[in-house]
Coordinates of C-alpha atoms in Angstrom, one line a residue:
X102 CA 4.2 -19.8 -10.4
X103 CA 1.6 -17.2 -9.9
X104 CA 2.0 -13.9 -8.3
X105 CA 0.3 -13.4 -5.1
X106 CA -3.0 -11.8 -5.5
X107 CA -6.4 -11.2 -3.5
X108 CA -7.7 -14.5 -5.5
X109 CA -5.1 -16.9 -4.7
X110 CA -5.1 -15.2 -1.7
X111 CA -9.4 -15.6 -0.4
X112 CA -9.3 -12.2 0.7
X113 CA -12.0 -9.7 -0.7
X114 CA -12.0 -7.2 2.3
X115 CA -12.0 -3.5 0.9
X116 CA -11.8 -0.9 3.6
X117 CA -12.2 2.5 3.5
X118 CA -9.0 4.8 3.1
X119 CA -8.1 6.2 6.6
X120 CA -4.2 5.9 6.0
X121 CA -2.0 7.5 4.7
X122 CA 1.6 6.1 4.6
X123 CA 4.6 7.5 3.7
X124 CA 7.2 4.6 3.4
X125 CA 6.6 1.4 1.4
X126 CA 9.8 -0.5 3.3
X127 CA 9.6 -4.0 4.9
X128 CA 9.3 -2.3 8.6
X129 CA 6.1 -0.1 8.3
X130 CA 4.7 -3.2 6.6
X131 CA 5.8 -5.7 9.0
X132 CA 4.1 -3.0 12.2
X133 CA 2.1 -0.9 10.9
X134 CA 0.3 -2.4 8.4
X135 CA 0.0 -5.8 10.4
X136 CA -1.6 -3.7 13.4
X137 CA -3.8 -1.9 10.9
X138 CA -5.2 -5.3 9.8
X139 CA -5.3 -6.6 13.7
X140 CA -7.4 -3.8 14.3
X141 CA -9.9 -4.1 11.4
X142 CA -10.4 -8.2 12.4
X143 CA -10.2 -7.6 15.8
X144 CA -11.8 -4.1 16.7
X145 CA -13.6 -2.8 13.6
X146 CA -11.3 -0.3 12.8
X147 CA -12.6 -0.7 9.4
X148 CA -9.4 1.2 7.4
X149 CA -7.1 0.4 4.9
X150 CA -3.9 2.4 3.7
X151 CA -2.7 4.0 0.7
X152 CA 1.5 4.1 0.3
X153 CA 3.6 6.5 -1.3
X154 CA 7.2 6.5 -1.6
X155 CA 9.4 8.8 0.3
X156 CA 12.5 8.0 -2.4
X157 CA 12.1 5.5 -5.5
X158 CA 9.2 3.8 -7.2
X159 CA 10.1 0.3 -7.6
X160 CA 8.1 -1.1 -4.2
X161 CA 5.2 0.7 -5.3
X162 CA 4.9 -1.1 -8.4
X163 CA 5.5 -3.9 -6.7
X164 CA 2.8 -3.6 -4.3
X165 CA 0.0 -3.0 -6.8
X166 CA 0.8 -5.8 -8.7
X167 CA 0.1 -7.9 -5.5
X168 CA -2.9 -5.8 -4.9
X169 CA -1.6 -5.0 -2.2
X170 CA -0.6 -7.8 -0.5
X171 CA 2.1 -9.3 0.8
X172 CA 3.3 -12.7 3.5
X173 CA 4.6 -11.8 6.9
X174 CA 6.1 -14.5 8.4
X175 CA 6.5 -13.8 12.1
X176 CA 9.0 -15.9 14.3
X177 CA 10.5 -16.0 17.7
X178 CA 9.0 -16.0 21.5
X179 CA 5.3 -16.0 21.5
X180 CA 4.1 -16.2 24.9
X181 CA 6.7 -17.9 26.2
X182 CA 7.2 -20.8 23.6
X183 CA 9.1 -20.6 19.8
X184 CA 6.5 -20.1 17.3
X185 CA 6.9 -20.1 13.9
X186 CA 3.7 -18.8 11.9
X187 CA 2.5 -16.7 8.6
X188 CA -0.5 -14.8 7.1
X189 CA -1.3 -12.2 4.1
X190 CA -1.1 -9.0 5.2
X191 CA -4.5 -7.3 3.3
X192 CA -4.7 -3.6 4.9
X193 CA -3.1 -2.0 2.0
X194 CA -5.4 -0.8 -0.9
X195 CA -2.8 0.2 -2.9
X196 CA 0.1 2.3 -3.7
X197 CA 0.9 5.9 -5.1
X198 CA 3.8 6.5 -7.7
X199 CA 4.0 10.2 -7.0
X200 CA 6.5 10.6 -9.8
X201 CA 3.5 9.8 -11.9
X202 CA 0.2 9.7 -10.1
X203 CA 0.6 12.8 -8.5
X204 CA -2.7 14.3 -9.0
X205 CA -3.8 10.8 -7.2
X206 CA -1.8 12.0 -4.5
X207 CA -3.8 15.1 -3.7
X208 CA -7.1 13.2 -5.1
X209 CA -6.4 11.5 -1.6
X210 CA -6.4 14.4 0.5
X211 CA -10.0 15.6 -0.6
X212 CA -11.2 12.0 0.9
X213 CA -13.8 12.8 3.6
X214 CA -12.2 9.1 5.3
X215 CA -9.0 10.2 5.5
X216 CA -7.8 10.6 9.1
X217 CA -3.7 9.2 10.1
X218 CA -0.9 10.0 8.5
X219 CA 2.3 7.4 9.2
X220 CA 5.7 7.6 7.8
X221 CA 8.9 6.0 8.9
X222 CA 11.4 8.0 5.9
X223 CA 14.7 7.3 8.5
X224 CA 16.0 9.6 10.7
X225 CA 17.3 11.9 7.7
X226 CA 13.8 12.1 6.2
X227 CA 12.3 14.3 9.2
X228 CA 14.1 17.9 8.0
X229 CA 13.8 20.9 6.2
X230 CA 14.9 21.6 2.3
X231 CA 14.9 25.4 1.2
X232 CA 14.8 24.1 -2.6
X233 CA 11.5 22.4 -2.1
X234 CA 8.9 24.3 -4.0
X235 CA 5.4 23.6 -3.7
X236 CA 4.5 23.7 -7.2
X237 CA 6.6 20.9 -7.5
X238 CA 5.1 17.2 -8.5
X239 CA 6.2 15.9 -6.6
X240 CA 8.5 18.0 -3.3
X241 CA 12.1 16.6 -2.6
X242 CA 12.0 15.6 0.9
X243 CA 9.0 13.9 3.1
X244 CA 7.6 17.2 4.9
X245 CA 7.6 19.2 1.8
X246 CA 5.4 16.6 0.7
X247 CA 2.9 16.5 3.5
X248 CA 3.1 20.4 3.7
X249 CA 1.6 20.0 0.1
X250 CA -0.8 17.6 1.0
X251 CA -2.2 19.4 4.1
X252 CA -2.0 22.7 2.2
X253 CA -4.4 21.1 -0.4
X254 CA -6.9 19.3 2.1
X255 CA -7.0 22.9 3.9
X256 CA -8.3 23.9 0.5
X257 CA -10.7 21.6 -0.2
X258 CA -12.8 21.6 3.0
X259 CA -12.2 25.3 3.4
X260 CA -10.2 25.3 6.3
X261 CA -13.1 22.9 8.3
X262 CA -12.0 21.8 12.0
X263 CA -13.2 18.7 11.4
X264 CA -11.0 17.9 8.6
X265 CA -7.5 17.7 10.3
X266 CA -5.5 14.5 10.3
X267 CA -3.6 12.4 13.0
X268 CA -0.1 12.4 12.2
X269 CA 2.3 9.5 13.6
X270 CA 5.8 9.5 12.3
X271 CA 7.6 6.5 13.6
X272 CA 11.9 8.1 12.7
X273 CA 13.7 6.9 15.7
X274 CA 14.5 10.6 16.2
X275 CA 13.3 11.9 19.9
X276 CA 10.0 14.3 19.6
X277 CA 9.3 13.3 15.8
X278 CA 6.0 14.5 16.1
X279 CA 7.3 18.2 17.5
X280 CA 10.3 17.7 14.7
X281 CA 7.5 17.2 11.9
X282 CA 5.3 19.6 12.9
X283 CA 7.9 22.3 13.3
X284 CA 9.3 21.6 9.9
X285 CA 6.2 21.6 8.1
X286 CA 4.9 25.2 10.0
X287 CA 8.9 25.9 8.6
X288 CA 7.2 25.4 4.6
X289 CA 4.0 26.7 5.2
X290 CA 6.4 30.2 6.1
X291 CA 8.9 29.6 3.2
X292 CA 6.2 28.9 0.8
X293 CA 4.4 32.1 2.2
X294 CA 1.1 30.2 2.7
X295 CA -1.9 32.3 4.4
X296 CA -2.1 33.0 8.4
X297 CA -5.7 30.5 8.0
X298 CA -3.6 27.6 6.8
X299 CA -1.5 27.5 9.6
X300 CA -4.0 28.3 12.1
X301 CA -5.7 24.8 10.5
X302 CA -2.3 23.0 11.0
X303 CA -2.5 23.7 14.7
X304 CA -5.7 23.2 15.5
X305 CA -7.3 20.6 13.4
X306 CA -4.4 18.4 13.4
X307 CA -2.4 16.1 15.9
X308 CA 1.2 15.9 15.4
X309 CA 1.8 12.7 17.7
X310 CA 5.0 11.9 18.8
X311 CA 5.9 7.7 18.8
X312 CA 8.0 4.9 20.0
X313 CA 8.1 2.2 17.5
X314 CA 9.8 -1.5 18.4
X315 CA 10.5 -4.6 16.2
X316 CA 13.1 -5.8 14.5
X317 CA 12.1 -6.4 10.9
X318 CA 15.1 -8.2 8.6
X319 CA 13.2 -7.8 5.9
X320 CA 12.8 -10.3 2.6
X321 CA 14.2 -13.7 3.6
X322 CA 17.3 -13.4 1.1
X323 CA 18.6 -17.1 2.1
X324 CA 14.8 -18.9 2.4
X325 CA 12.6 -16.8 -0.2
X326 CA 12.5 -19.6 -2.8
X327 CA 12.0 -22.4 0.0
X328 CA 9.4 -20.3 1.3
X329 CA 7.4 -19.3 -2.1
X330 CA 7.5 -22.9 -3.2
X331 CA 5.9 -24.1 0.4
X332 CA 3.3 -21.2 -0.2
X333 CA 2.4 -22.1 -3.8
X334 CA 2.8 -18.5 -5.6
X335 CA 5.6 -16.1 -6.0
X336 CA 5.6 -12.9 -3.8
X337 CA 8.1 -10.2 -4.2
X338 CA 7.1 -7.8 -1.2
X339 CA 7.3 -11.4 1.8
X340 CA 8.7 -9.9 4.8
X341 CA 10.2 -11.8 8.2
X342 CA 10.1 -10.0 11.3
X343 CA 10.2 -11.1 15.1
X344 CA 7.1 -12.1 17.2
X345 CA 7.7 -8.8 19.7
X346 CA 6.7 -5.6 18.9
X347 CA 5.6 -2.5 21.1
X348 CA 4.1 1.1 20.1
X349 CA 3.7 3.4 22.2
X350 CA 2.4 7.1 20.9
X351 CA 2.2 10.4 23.1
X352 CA -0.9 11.3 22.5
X353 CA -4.6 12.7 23.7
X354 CA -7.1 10.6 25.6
X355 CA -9.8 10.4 23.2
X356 CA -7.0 9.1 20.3
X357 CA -7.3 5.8 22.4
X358 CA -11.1 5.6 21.0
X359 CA -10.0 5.9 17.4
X360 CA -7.0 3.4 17.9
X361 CA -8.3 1.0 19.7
X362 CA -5.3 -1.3 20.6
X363 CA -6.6 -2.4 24.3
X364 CA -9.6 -3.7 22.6
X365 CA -7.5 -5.8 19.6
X366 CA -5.5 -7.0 22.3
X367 CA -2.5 -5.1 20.9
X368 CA 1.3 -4.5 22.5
X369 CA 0.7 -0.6 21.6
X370 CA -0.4 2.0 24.2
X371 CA -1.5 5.8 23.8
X372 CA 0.5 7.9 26.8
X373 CA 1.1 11.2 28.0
X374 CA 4.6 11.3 28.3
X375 CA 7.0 8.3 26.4
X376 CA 10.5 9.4 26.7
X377 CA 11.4 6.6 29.4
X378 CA 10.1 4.0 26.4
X379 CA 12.1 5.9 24.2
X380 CA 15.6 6.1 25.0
X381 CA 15.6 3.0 26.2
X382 CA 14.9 1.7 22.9
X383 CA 16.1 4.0 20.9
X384 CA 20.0 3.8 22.8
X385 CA 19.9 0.1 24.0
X386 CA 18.4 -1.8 21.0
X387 CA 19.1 1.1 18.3
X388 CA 22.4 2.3 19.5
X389 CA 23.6 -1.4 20.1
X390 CA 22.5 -2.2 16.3
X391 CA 24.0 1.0 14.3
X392 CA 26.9 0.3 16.9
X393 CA 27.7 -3.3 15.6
X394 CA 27.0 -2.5 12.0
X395 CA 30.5 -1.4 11.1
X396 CA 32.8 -3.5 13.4
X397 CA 30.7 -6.4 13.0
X398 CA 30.5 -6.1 9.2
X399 CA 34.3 -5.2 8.9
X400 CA 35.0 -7.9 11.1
X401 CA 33.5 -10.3 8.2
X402 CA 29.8 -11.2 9.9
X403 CA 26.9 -11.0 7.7
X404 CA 24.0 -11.0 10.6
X405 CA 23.2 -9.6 14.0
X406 CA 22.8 -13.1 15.2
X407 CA 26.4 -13.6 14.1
X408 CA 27.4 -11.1 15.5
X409 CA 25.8 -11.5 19.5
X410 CA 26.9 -15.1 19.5
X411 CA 30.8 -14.8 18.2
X412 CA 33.0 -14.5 21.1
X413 CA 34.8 -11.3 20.2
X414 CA 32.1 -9.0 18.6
X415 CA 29.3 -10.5 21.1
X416 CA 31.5 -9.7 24.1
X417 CA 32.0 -6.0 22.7
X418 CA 28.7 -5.9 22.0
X419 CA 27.6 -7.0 25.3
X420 CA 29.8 -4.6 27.2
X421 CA 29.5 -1.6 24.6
X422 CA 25.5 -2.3 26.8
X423 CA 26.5 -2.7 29.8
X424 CA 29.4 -0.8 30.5
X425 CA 28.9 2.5 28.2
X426 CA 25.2 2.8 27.1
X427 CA 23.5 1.8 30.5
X428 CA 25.6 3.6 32.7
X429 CA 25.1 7.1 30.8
X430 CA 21.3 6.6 31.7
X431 CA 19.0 8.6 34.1
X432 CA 16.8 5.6 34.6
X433 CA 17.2 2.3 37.1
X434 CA 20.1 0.3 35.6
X435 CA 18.4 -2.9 37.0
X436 CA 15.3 -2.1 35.2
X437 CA 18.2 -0.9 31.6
X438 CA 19.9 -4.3 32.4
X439 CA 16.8 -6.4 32.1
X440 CA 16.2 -5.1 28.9
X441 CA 19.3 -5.3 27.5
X442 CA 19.0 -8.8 28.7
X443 CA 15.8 -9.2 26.5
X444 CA 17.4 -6.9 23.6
X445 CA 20.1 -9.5 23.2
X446 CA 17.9 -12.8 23.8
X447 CA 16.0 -11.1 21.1
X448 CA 18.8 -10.4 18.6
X449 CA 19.8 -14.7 19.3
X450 CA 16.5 -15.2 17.7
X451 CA 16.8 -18.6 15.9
X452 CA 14.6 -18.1 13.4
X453 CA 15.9 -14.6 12.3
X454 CA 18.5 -13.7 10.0
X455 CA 19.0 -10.1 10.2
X456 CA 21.7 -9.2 7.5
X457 CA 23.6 -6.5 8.8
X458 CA 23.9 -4.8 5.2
X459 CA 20.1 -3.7 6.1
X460 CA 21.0 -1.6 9.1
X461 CA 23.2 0.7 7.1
X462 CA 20.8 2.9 5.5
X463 CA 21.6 6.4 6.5
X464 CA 23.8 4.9 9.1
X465 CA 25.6 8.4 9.8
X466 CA 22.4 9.8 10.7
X467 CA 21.3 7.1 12.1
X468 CA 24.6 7.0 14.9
X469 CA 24.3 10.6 15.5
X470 CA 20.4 9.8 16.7
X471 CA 21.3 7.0 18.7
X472 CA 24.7 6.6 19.8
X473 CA 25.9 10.3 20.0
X474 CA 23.9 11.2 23.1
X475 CA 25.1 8.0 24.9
X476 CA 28.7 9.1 23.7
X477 CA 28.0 12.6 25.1
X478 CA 26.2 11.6 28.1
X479 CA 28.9 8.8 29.4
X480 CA 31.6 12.2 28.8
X481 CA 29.3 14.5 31.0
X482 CA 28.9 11.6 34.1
X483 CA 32.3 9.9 33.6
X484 CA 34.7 12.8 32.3
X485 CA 36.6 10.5 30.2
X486 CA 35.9 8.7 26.7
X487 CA 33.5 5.5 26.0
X488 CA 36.5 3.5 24.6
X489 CA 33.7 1.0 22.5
X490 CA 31.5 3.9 21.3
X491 CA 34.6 5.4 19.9
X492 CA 35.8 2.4 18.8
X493 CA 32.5 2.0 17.0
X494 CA 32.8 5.7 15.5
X495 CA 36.1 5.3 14.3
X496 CA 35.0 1.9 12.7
X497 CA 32.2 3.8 11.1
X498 CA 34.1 6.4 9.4
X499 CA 36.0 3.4 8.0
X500 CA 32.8 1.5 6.9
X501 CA 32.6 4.8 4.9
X502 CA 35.9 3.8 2.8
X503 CA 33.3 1.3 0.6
X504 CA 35.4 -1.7 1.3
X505 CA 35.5 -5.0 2.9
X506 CA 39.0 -6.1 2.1
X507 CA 38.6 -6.5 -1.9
X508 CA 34.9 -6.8 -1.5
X509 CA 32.6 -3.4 -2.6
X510 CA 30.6 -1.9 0.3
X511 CA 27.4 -0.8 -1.2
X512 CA 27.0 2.7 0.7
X513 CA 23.1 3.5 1.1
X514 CA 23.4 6.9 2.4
X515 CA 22.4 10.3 1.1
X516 CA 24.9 11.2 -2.0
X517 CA 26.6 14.5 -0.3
X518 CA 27.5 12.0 2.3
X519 CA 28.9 9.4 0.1
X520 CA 30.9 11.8 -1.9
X521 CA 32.4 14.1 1.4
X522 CA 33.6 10.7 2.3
X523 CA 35.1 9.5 -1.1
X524 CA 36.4 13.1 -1.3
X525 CA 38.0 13.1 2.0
X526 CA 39.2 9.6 2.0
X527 CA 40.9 9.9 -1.4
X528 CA 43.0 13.0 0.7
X529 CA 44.1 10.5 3.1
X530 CA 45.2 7.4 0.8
X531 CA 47.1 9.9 -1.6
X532 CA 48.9 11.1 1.8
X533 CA 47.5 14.9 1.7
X534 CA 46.2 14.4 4.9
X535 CA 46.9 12.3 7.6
X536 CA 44.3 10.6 9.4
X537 CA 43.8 13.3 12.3
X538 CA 43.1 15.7 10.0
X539 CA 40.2 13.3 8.2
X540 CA 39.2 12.5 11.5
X541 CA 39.0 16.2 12.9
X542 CA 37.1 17.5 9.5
X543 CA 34.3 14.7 9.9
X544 CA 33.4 15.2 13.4
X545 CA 33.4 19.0 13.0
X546 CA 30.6 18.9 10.7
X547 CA 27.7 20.7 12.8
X548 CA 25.3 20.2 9.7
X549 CA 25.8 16.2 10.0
X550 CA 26.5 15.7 14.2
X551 CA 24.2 18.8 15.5
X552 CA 27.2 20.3 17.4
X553 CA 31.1 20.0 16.9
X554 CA 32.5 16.8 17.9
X555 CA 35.9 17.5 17.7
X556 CA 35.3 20.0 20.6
X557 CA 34.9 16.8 23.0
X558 CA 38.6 16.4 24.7
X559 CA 40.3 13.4 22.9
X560 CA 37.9 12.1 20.8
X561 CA 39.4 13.0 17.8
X562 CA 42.8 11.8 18.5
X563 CA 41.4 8.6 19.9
X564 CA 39.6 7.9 16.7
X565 CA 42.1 8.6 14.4
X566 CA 44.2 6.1 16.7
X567 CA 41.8 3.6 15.7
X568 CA 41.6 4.5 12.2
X569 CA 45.2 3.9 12.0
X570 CA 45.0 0.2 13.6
X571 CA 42.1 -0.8 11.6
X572 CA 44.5 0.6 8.3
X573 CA 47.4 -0.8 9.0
X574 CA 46.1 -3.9 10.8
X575 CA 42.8 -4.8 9.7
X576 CA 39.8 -4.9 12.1
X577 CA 40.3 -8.5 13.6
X578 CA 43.5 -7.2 15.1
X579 CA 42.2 -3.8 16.0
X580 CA 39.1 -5.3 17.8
X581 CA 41.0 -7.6 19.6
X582 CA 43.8 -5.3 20.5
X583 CA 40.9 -2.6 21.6
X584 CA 39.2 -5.5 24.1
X585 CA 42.1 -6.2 25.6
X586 CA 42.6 -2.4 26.6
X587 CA 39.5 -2.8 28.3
X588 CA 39.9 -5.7 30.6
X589 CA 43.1 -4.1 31.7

């Protein structure tokens, strides 16, 4: 069988280069690159993107075999009725190795059609790295990256106004367009770059921040062969995701004529202010997912659907919502309540199978983004402990152990994470520590949380209680022990 290519495919379009992407992953493909098409059919955007990798090469590769190209499948609610439907997505010229094309990397920065810069590199990727030299080919770490690539656009068009970029970085962290832009100001000091440069940064370029929404399983792992014979040629980069999506990106007025959603008919809006979009999403539909990953996974569940429809895990789910995440909220709980209500129709999706082994990239950072300030904020209102939330926690630091009874957890975090826990864990089954004092060393870690957890009043005791259940019990009994503390 053939490998999907723009012959077998009918598509000749070639647009110009307007896009920068950092992130070749199945979600920036599945949103952004699927809207980047909508808008060149639909509003003449007339723009294609170019993809580098934040961290390996072997999508990259990948993609330019396909020329690009690559089958979305899209299923779930579409106004109002189940529909099941599929195209080739084409806005994607090609794709960067930068551990080998570098000097195409920086080629791209002297285009005169370059304009937007997206990445989505997880909520660890948005941060600074004091070892990142700009001589290097390429940085370690997103921003050092970009830094090098502005720096070297700055250059080329002699610091000209009109040469600035739009940058939209879609990490589910709050203010990622204030977090990227103050990081990358942060290398243009370290690396000692001229005054000029940074006066460019600020005023040629706009650092948008963005809410990004859709849930995106990825490469159909139980349906690919069904699916590629049905299609007639092989494709290595076919992605499912849901019908829904929403973007919504704080930005200036006159960015709504160079995006223009309204006119594609597009879920995507340009705003002034989108923090109420963004914790919802970010701690209902987020939180809820990173949340589930470790006590649904432990429990023996493989997807979220799984996971919302079995009667023990759904109901903690449901009330981990409802009870915890809702109530530590400044906005109306009716309006938080409806779309939990949607959130969980929308994790039932038929059609989806969302493996839970693809939420756990980066999954510390990832609860300290979206469940931590929940965690905090229910302390602050209620003065006593979300018992699910540390329940999940607790669960978490367990998932970090690497093992599903006899079966291998494959951790997908950064390595000094991996090997603190492996380290730390090893302490506790050769009995040099008990598990308070595993507990209390993990939650003290500023550098990973942002603040001491251990200073919150019982946390650490409660989780280590947990710990000890899920040890010496398993997590069925734990989890069921745990829900029936809470309808007490």
């Amino acid at each position: 069988m053939e490998t999907l290519n723009r012959s077998i495919a009918g598509t000749a379009n070639r647009y110009p280069e307007k896009v920068l992407q950092f992130g070749e992953g199945n979600f920036l493909r599945a949103f952004a690159d699927w809207q980047i098409q909508e808008l060149n059919e639909k509003a003449g955007f007339n723009g294609s993107v170019v993809v580098v990798q934040p961290r390996g090469s072997g999508k990259i590769e990948r993609l330019n075999r396909q020329e690009g190209l690559f089958t979305l499948y899209l299923q779930g609610i579409k106004e109002g009725q189940e529909v099941n439907e599929h195209l080739v997505v084409d806005s994607i010229s090609r794709g960067i190795n930068l551990d080998q094309d570098y000097d195409h990397y920086l080629k791209l920065s002297e285009s005169e059609d370059l304009r937007f810069v997206i990445s989505n590199t997880t909520e660890a990727g948005i941060r600074f790295n004091e070892n990142a030299r700009l001589e290097d080919r390429p940085q370690e770490g997103f921003p050092a990256k970009l830094t090098a690539f502005l720096y070297h656009r700055f250059q080329t068009f002699s610091g000209d106004l009109s040469k600035g970029c739009v940058l939209i970085p879609c990490e589910l962290i709050e203010n990622n367009g204030l977090e990227l832009k103050k990081v990358v100001l942060q290398y243009a000091e370290h690396w000692k770059l001229e005054p000029a440069f940074v006066e460019w940064l600020n005023e040629a370029n706009t650092f948008c921040s963005s809410l990004v929404d859709r849930i995106v399983p990825g490469y159909p792992k139980d349906s690919g062969e069904e699916k590629e014979a049905a299609l007639g040629y092989r494709d290595e980069l076919m992605v499912v995701s849901e019908q829904y999506y929403l973007l919504v990106i704080e930005g200036p007025e006159g960015l709504k004529d160079e995006l223009p959603f309204e006119k594609a008919g597009l879920n995507s809006f340009i705003v002034d202010d989108l923090t109420a979009y963004r914790e919802r999403k970010v701690r209902i539909l987020n939180g809820s997912h990173t949340a589930m990953l470790p006590v649904c996974y432990l429990y023996g569940l493989d997807t979220v659907s799984q996971s919302v429809n079995d009667e023990v895990t759904g109901a903690f789910i449901k009330e981990l919502i409802a009870e915890e995440i809702i109530p530590g909220m400044k906005y109306s709980e009716e309006e938080m309540k409806a779309y939990a209500q949607d959130v969980l129709e929308r994790f039932r999706n038929p059609y989806i199978h969302h493996f839970l082994s693809s939420l756990a990239l980066n999954a510390i950072s990832k609860f300290n983004a979206r469940n931590v300030p929940s965690l905090v904020d229910y302390v602050t209102r209620k003065q006593q402990l979300p018992q699910r939330l540390t329940f999940a926690l607790s669960a978490l630091l367990y998932f970090y152990k690497g093992k599903r009874g006899e079966e291998d957890i494959p951790l997908d975090d950064s390595p000094e994470i991996i090997e603190e826990f492996k380290k730390l864990w090893q302490k506790v089954d050769s009995k040099e520590w008990q598990l308070t004092a595993f507990v209390q060393n993990i939650l003290s870690k500023e550098q990973w949380w942002g603040r001491d957890l251990s200073s919150i009043t019982g946390l650490t005791t409660t989780v280590a209680e947990h710990l000890k259940v899920i040890e010496d019990k398993g997590i069925k009994a734990a989890l069921l022990e745990v829900n029936a503390a809470f309808t007490k």
